Amino acid sequence: MEIILAPSILAADFGILGRQVKEAESAGAKYLHLDVMDGVFVPNISFGIPVISSIRKYVGTVFDVHLMITEPERYIGRFIDAGADIVTFHAEATRDIAGCIDMIKARNKRASVAISPKTPLDAVLPYIDRLDMVLCMTVEPGYGGQSYMTEVEDKVRELRRKAGESFDIEVDGGINDETIIRAVNAGANVIVAGTAVFEGDITANVERLMKSCGQ
């Protein structure tokens, strides 16, 4: 199974963001993770459509847009217009999971649902056949720099058993040289990393993380 590293730009230096995301791409990161926070669904605000649109022209990586916003159906189309290749929305943030999936699929983009650490897999299992990915949060959504929650690994293992080997399972939160191995061993194959990529030498960090999980 191919392991894909998805650097989260929350940890990047926005003063030189274009340069940093290009370096991450050149080093081998195939996805770029874009955390959009609205200050309502989560107690923090990050960035939105203009930032995503502006960096889209710099890199050809897959844009993995993670919407931590209430009623994501209001904005799914606009984020796709801005350059999203994968749209991930939270099961806890909408009353219409099926409708959100329909909106994403209608634009020929990949649909993904995220679940917070305390949300059971039952929230997403009815939609597995229509989803391209499930994001299992390994921290509480809303802030970077939190510690990896090992208890989420059981959820990842169960999802891998039920969804099969070809299904994409993403984890996000607290990833470093040690926890990336734990996440991959549990069954995750798309790994979000923020400070572990953008703090220090980006190229060396990407190469080290990929080597840690056998890539």
PDB file of C-alpha atoms in Angstrom:
ATOM      1  CA  MET A   1       0.000   0.000   0.000  1.00  0.00           C
ATOM      2  CA  GLU A   2       1.357   3.400  -0.967  1.00  0.00           C
ATOM      3  CA  ILE A   3       1.747   5.816   1.921  1.00  0.00           C
ATOM      4  CA  ILE A   4       0.989   9.428   1.017  1.00  0.00           C
ATOM      5  CA  LEU A   5       2.300  12.344   3.046  1.00  0.00           C
ATOM      6  CA  ALA A   6       0.023  15.393   3.208  1.00  0.00           C
ATOM      7  CA  PRO A   7       1.854  18.386   4.749  1.00  0.00           C
ATOM      8  CA  SER A   8      -0.499  20.735   6.573  1.00  0.00           C
ATOM      9  CA  ILE A   9       0.153  24.362   5.708  1.00  0.00           C
ATOM     10  CA  LEU A  10      -1.127  25.476   9.118  1.00  0.00           C
ATOM     11  CA  ALA A  11       2.452  24.959  10.286  1.00  0.00           C
ATOM     12  CA  ALA A  12       4.046  26.768   7.336  1.00  0.00           C
ATOM     13  CA  ASP A  13       5.430  30.300   7.263  1.00  0.00           C
ATOM     14  CA  PHE A  14       2.725  32.227   5.395  1.00  0.00           C
ATOM     15  CA  GLY A  15       5.219  34.947   4.525  1.00  0.00           C
ATOM     16  CA  ILE A  16       6.981  32.481   2.218  1.00  0.00           C
ATOM     17  CA  LEU A  17       4.151  30.010   1.733  1.00  0.00           C
ATOM     18  CA  GLY A  18       4.551  29.568  -2.023  1.00  0.00           C
ATOM     19  CA  ARG A  19       8.205  28.696  -1.657  1.00  0.00           C
ATOM     20  CA  GLN A  20       7.604  26.269   1.192  1.00  0.00           C
ATOM     21  CA  VAL A  21       4.820  24.326  -0.489  1.00  0.00           C
ATOM     22  CA  LYS A  22       6.916  24.018  -3.652  1.00  0.00           C
ATOM     23  CA  GLU A  23       9.776  22.611  -1.569  1.00  0.00           C
ATOM     24  CA  ALA A  24       7.466  20.074   0.069  1.00  0.00           C
ATOM     25  CA  GLU A  25       6.214  19.012  -3.360  1.00  0.00           C
ATOM     26  CA  SER A  26       9.747  18.691  -4.737  1.00  0.00           C
ATOM     27  CA  ALA A  27      10.732  16.563  -1.746  1.00  0.00           C
ATOM     28  CA  GLY A  28       8.017  14.032  -2.547  1.00  0.00           C
ATOM     29  CA  ALA A  29       4.839  15.128  -0.783  1.00  0.00           C
ATOM     30  CA  LYS A  30       1.979  14.204  -3.129  1.00  0.00           C
ATOM     31  CA  TYR A  31      -0.809  15.948  -1.208  1.00  0.00           C
ATOM     32  CA  LEU A  32      -1.098  19.329   0.443  1.00  0.00           C
ATOM     33  CA  HIS A  33      -3.451  19.469   3.417  1.00  0.00           C
ATOM     34  CA  LEU A  34      -5.439  22.681   3.790  1.00  0.00           C
ATOM     35  CA  ASP A  35      -7.210  23.132   7.124  1.00  0.00           C
ATOM     36  CA  VAL A  36     -10.092  25.594   6.872  1.00  0.00           C
ATOM     37  CA  MET A  37     -11.479  26.650  10.271  1.00  0.00           C
ATOM     38  CA  ASP A  38     -14.440  28.952  10.826  1.00  0.00           C
ATOM     39  CA  GLY A  39     -14.247  29.758  14.546  1.00  0.00           C
ATOM     40  CA  VAL A  40     -17.673  28.163  15.007  1.00  0.00           C
ATOM     41  CA  PHE A  41     -17.345  24.422  14.426  1.00  0.00           C
ATOM     42  CA  VAL A  42     -13.892  24.662  16.000  1.00  0.00           C
ATOM     43  CA  PRO A  43     -12.640  27.382  18.362  1.00  0.00           C
ATOM     44  CA  ASN A  44     -10.105  28.785  15.922  1.00  0.00           C
ATOM     45  CA  ILE A  45      -9.931  30.594  12.571  1.00  0.00           C
ATOM     46  CA  SER A  46      -7.364  29.745   9.909  1.00  0.00           C
ATOM     47  CA  PHE A  47      -7.693  30.770   6.242  1.00  0.00           C
ATOM     48  CA  GLY A  48     -10.109  30.420   3.385  1.00  0.00           C
ATOM     49  CA  ILE A  49     -10.705  30.533  -0.327  1.00  0.00           C
ATOM     50  CA  PRO A  50      -8.269  33.345  -1.306  1.00  0.00           C
ATOM     51  CA  VAL A  51      -5.265  31.545   0.205  1.00  0.00           C
ATOM     52  CA  ILE A  52      -6.135  28.274  -1.497  1.00  0.00           C
ATOM     53  CA  SER A  53      -6.658  29.997  -4.839  1.00  0.00           C
ATOM     54  CA  SER A  54      -3.373  31.859  -4.581  1.00  0.00           C
ATOM     55  CA  ILE A  55      -1.199  28.805  -3.866  1.00  0.00           C
ATOM     56  CA  ARG A  56      -2.969  26.609  -6.425  1.00  0.00           C
ATOM     57  CA  LYS A  57      -0.863  28.231  -9.156  1.00  0.00           C
ATOM     58  CA  TYR A  58       2.414  27.312  -7.429  1.00  0.00           C
ATOM     59  CA  VAL A  59       2.106  23.531  -7.096  1.00  0.00           C
ATOM     60  CA  GLY A  60       0.569  20.570  -8.864  1.00  0.00           C
ATOM     61  CA  THR A  61       0.053  18.492  -5.734  1.00  0.00           C
ATOM     62  CA  VAL A  62      -3.347  17.131  -4.792  1.00  0.00           C
ATOM     63  CA  PHE A  63      -5.169  19.739  -2.700  1.00  0.00           C
ATOM     64  CA  ASP A  64      -6.685  17.932   0.260  1.00  0.00           C
ATOM     65  CA  VAL A  65      -9.068  20.558   1.663  1.00  0.00           C
ATOM     66  CA  HIS A  66     -10.271  19.817   5.194  1.00  0.00           C
ATOM     67  CA  LEU A  67     -13.358  21.857   6.027  1.00  0.00           C
ATOM     68  CA  MET A  68     -13.710  22.340   9.768  1.00  0.00           C
ATOM     69  CA  ILE A  69     -16.756  24.540   9.270  1.00  0.00           C
ATOM     70  CA  THR A  70     -20.449  24.386  10.111  1.00  0.00           C
ATOM     71  CA  GLU A  71     -22.819  23.516   7.273  1.00  0.00           C
ATOM     72  CA  PRO A  72     -20.046  22.795   4.764  1.00  0.00           C
ATOM     73  CA  GLU A  73     -22.623  22.422   2.003  1.00  0.00           C
ATOM     74  CA  ARG A  74     -22.745  26.222   1.837  1.00  0.00           C
ATOM     75  CA  TYR A  75     -19.173  26.424   0.531  1.00  0.00           C
ATOM     76  CA  ILE A  76     -18.228  23.108  -1.076  1.00  0.00           C
ATOM     77  CA  GLY A  77     -18.622  24.473  -4.611  1.00  0.00           C
ATOM     78  CA  ARG A  78     -16.511  27.529  -3.897  1.00  0.00           C
ATOM     79  CA  PHE A  79     -13.664  25.496  -2.446  1.00  0.00           C
ATOM     80  CA  ILE A  80     -13.710  23.263  -5.506  1.00  0.00           C
ATOM     81  CA  ASP A  81     -13.556  26.386  -7.675  1.00  0.00           C
ATOM     82  CA  ALA A  82     -10.524  27.493  -5.619  1.00  0.00           C
ATOM     83  CA  GLY A  83      -8.645  24.307  -6.468  1.00  0.00           C
ATOM     84  CA  ALA A  84      -9.711  21.489  -4.122  1.00  0.00           C
ATOM     85  CA  ASP A  85      -9.142  17.972  -5.449  1.00  0.00           C
ATOM     86  CA  ILE A  86     -10.379  16.254  -2.294  1.00  0.00           C
ATOM     87  CA  VAL A  87     -13.038  17.851  -0.104  1.00  0.00           C
ATOM     88  CA  THR A  88     -13.223  16.564   3.455  1.00  0.00           C
ATOM     89  CA  PHE A  89     -16.076  17.709   5.650  1.00  0.00           C
ATOM     90  CA  HIS A  90     -16.947  16.703   9.205  1.00  0.00           C
ATOM     91  CA  ALA A  91     -19.754  14.279   9.911  1.00  0.00           C
ATOM     92  CA  GLU A  92     -20.497  16.322  13.029  1.00  0.00           C
ATOM     93  CA  ALA A  93     -20.854  19.599  11.095  1.00  0.00           C
ATOM     94  CA  THR A  94     -23.757  18.783   8.780  1.00  0.00           C
ATOM     95  CA  ARG A  95     -27.190  17.226   8.886  1.00  0.00           C
ATOM     96  CA  ASP A  96     -26.869  16.077   5.281  1.00  0.00           C
ATOM     97  CA  ILE A  97     -23.805  13.898   4.780  1.00  0.00           C
ATOM     98  CA  ALA A  98     -25.282  12.283   1.666  1.00  0.00           C
ATOM     99  CA  GLY A  99     -26.063  15.676   0.164  1.00  0.00           C
ATOM    100  CA  CYS A 100     -22.528  16.921   0.736  1.00  0.00           C
ATOM    101  CA  ILE A 101     -21.123  13.825  -0.926  1.00  0.00           C
ATOM    102  CA  ASP A 102     -23.473  14.408  -3.881  1.00  0.00           C
ATOM    103  CA  MET A 103     -22.219  17.986  -4.264  1.00  0.00           C
ATOM    104  CA  ILE A 104     -18.589  16.875  -4.361  1.00  0.00           C
ATOM    105  CA  LYS A 105     -19.196  13.964  -6.718  1.00  0.00           C
ATOM    106  CA  ALA A 106     -21.223  16.179  -9.062  1.00  0.00           C
ATOM    107  CA  ARG A 107     -18.029  18.177  -9.620  1.00  0.00           C
ATOM    108  CA  ASN A 108     -15.964  15.018 -10.227  1.00  0.00           C
ATOM    109  CA  LYS A 109     -13.876  15.529  -7.091  1.00  0.00           C
ATOM    110  CA  ARG A 110     -12.987  13.073  -4.341  1.00  0.00           C
ATOM    111  CA  ALA A 111     -15.303  13.019  -1.338  1.00  0.00           C
ATOM    112  CA  SER A 112     -14.086  12.445   2.199  1.00  0.00           C
ATOM    113  CA  VAL A 113     -15.701  12.601   5.618  1.00  0.00           C
ATOM    114  CA  ALA A 114     -13.803  13.394   8.821  1.00  0.00           C
ATOM    115  CA  ILE A 115     -14.706  12.150  12.263  1.00  0.00           C
ATOM    116  CA  SER A 116     -13.446  13.564  15.531  1.00  0.00           C
ATOM    117  CA  PRO A 117     -11.806  11.229  18.078  1.00  0.00           C
ATOM    118  CA  LYS A 118     -15.011  10.616  20.058  1.00  0.00           C
ATOM    119  CA  THR A 119     -17.248  10.113  17.011  1.00  0.00           C
ATOM    120  CA  PRO A 120     -17.976   6.433  16.300  1.00  0.00           C
ATOM    121  CA  LEU A 121     -17.334   4.837  12.933  1.00  0.00           C
ATOM    122  CA  ASP A 122     -21.075   4.278  12.595  1.00  0.00           C
ATOM    123  CA  ALA A 123     -21.315   7.927  11.558  1.00  0.00           C
ATOM    124  CA  VAL A 124     -19.542   7.177   8.257  1.00  0.00           C
ATOM    125  CA  LEU A 125     -19.947   3.463   7.587  1.00  0.00           C
ATOM    126  CA  PRO A 126     -23.294   3.849   5.742  1.00  0.00           C
ATOM    127  CA  TYR A 127     -21.511   6.038   3.156  1.00  0.00           C
ATOM    128  CA  ILE A 128     -18.316   4.029   2.630  1.00  0.00           C
ATOM    129  CA  ASP A 129     -19.316   2.802  -0.824  1.00  0.00           C
ATOM    130  CA  ARG A 130     -19.657   6.415  -2.031  1.00  0.00           C
ATOM    131  CA  LEU A 131     -16.626   7.894  -0.274  1.00  0.00           C
ATOM    132  CA  ASP A 132     -13.051   8.045  -1.494  1.00  0.00           C
ATOM    133  CA  MET A 133     -11.533   8.580   1.934  1.00  0.00           C
ATOM    134  CA  VAL A 134     -12.291   8.855   5.652  1.00  0.00           C
ATOM    135  CA  LEU A 135     -10.233  11.095   7.915  1.00  0.00           C
ATOM    136  CA  CYS A 136      -9.871   9.819  11.464  1.00  0.00           C
ATOM    137  CA  MET A 137      -8.745  12.748  13.590  1.00  0.00           C
ATOM    138  CA  THR A 138      -5.978  11.770  15.995  1.00  0.00           C
ATOM    139  CA  VAL A 139      -6.375  15.036  17.933  1.00  0.00           C
ATOM    140  CA  GLU A 140      -9.379  17.178  18.728  1.00  0.00           C
ATOM    141  CA  PRO A 141      -9.994  19.372  15.657  1.00  0.00           C
ATOM    142  CA  GLY A 142      -9.147  23.047  15.798  1.00  0.00           C
ATOM    143  CA  TYR A 143      -5.538  23.493  16.859  1.00  0.00           C
ATOM    144  CA  GLY A 144      -2.104  22.362  15.711  1.00  0.00           C
ATOM    145  CA  GLY A 145       0.565  21.064  18.049  1.00  0.00           C
ATOM    146  CA  GLN A 146      -1.602  18.605  20.027  1.00  0.00           C
ATOM    147  CA  SER A 147      -0.450  15.156  21.111  1.00  0.00           C
ATOM    148  CA  TYR A 148      -1.371  12.112  19.047  1.00  0.00           C
ATOM    149  CA  MET A 149      -4.234  10.089  20.540  1.00  0.00           C
ATOM    150  CA  THR A 150      -3.234   6.428  20.377  1.00  0.00           C
ATOM    151  CA  GLU A 151      -6.786   5.292  21.196  1.00  0.00           C
ATOM    152  CA  VAL A 152      -7.903   6.328  17.700  1.00  0.00           C
ATOM    153  CA  GLU A 153      -5.779   3.515  16.251  1.00  0.00           C
ATOM    154  CA  ASP A 154      -8.489   0.980  17.128  1.00  0.00           C
ATOM    155  CA  LYS A 155     -10.929   2.969  15.002  1.00  0.00           C
ATOM    156  CA  VAL A 156      -8.447   3.030  12.113  1.00  0.00           C
ATOM    157  CA  ARG A 157      -7.949  -0.740  12.363  1.00  0.00           C
ATOM    158  CA  GLU A 158     -11.683  -1.371  12.360  1.00  0.00           C
ATOM    159  CA  LEU A 159     -12.199   0.934   9.396  1.00  0.00           C
ATOM    160  CA  ARG A 160      -9.437  -0.805   7.453  1.00  0.00           C
ATOM    161  CA  ARG A 161     -11.086  -4.180   8.092  1.00  0.00           C
ATOM    162  CA  LYS A 162     -14.478  -2.937   6.952  1.00  0.00           C
ATOM    163  CA  ALA A 163     -13.441  -0.698   4.040  1.00  0.00           C
ATOM    164  CA  GLY A 164     -10.784  -2.948   2.501  1.00  0.00           C
ATOM    165  CA  GLU A 165      -7.181  -2.491   1.448  1.00  0.00           C
ATOM    166  CA  SER A 166      -7.831  -0.137  -1.484  1.00  0.00           C
ATOM    167  CA  PHE A 167      -9.732   2.461   0.550  1.00  0.00           C
ATOM    168  CA  ASP A 168      -7.922   5.636   1.648  1.00  0.00           C
ATOM    169  CA  ILE A 169      -7.758   6.216   5.401  1.00  0.00           C
ATOM    170  CA  GLU A 170      -6.273   9.500   6.538  1.00  0.00           C
ATOM    171  CA  VAL A 171      -5.067  10.522   9.991  1.00  0.00           C
ATOM    172  CA  ASP A 172      -4.438  14.070  11.147  1.00  0.00           C
ATOM    173  CA  GLY A 173      -2.877  15.298  14.367  1.00  0.00           C
ATOM    174  CA  GLY A 174       0.257  14.791  16.417  1.00  0.00           C
ATOM    175  CA  ILE A 175       2.272  13.130  13.659  1.00  0.00           C
ATOM    176  CA  ASN A 176       6.031  12.845  14.143  1.00  0.00           C
ATOM    177  CA  ASP A 177       8.772  10.305  13.405  1.00  0.00           C
ATOM    178  CA  GLU A 178       7.337   7.840  15.919  1.00  0.00           C
ATOM    179  CA  THR A 179       3.593   8.300  15.579  1.00  0.00           C
ATOM    180  CA  ILE A 180       3.676   8.067  11.784  1.00  0.00           C
ATOM    181  CA  ILE A 181       4.807   4.456  12.175  1.00  0.00           C
ATOM    182  CA  ARG A 182       1.990   3.741  14.638  1.00  0.00           C
ATOM    183  CA  ALA A 183      -0.584   5.270  12.297  1.00  0.00           C
ATOM    184  CA  VAL A 184       0.621   3.309   9.281  1.00  0.00           C
ATOM    185  CA  ASN A 185       0.754   0.070  11.265  1.00  0.00           C
ATOM    186  CA  ALA A 186      -2.850   0.673  12.335  1.00  0.00           C
ATOM    187  CA  GLY A 187      -3.900   0.908   8.686  1.00  0.00           C
ATOM    188  CA  ALA A 188      -3.714   4.583   7.694  1.00  0.00           C
ATOM    189  CA  ASN A 189      -2.197   5.381   4.300  1.00  0.00           C
ATOM    190  CA  VAL A 190      -2.676   9.174   4.018  1.00  0.00           C
ATOM    191  CA  ILE A 191      -0.755  10.971   6.740  1.00  0.00           C
ATOM    192  CA  VAL A 192      -1.160  14.648   7.607  1.00  0.00           C
ATOM    193  CA  ALA A 193       1.872  16.295   9.227  1.00  0.00           C
ATOM    194  CA  GLY A 194       2.342  19.967  10.073  1.00  0.00           C
ATOM    195  CA  THR A 195       5.255  20.977  12.276  1.00  0.00           C
ATOM    196  CA  ALA A 196       6.997  17.679  11.499  1.00  0.00           C
ATOM    197  CA  VAL A 197       7.302  18.920   7.902  1.00  0.00           C
ATOM    198  CA  PHE A 198       7.535  22.699   8.058  1.00  0.00           C
ATOM    199  CA  GLU A 199       9.699  23.188  11.150  1.00  0.00           C
ATOM    200  CA  GLY A 200      13.335  23.219  10.024  1.00  0.00           C
ATOM    201  CA  ASP A 201      14.562  21.639   6.791  1.00  0.00           C
ATOM    202  CA  ILE A 202      11.426  20.813   4.796  1.00  0.00           C
ATOM    203  CA  THR A 203      13.130  18.525   2.292  1.00  0.00           C
ATOM    204  CA  ALA A 204      14.934  16.547   4.984  1.00  0.00           C
ATOM    205  CA  ASN A 205      11.756  16.326   7.048  1.00  0.00           C
ATOM    206  CA  VAL A 206       9.654  14.956   4.187  1.00  0.00           C
ATOM    207  CA  GLU A 207      12.314  12.432   3.244  1.00  0.00           C
ATOM    208  CA  ARG A 208      12.762  11.286   6.861  1.00  0.00           C
ATOM    209  CA  LEU A 209       9.030  10.866   7.473  1.00  0.00           C
ATOM    210  CA  MET A 210       8.566   8.877   4.281  1.00  0.00           C
ATOM    211  CA  LYS A 211      11.554   6.700   5.111  1.00  0.00           C
ATOM    212  CA  SER A 212      10.096   6.067   8.584  1.00  0.00           C
ATOM    213  CA  CYS A 213       7.079   4.391   7.034  1.00  0.00           C
ATOM    214  CA  GLY A 214       9.023   2.455   4.417  1.00  0.00           C
ATOM    215  CA  GLN A 215       8.524   4.696   1.379  1.00  0.00           C
TER     216      GLN A 215
END
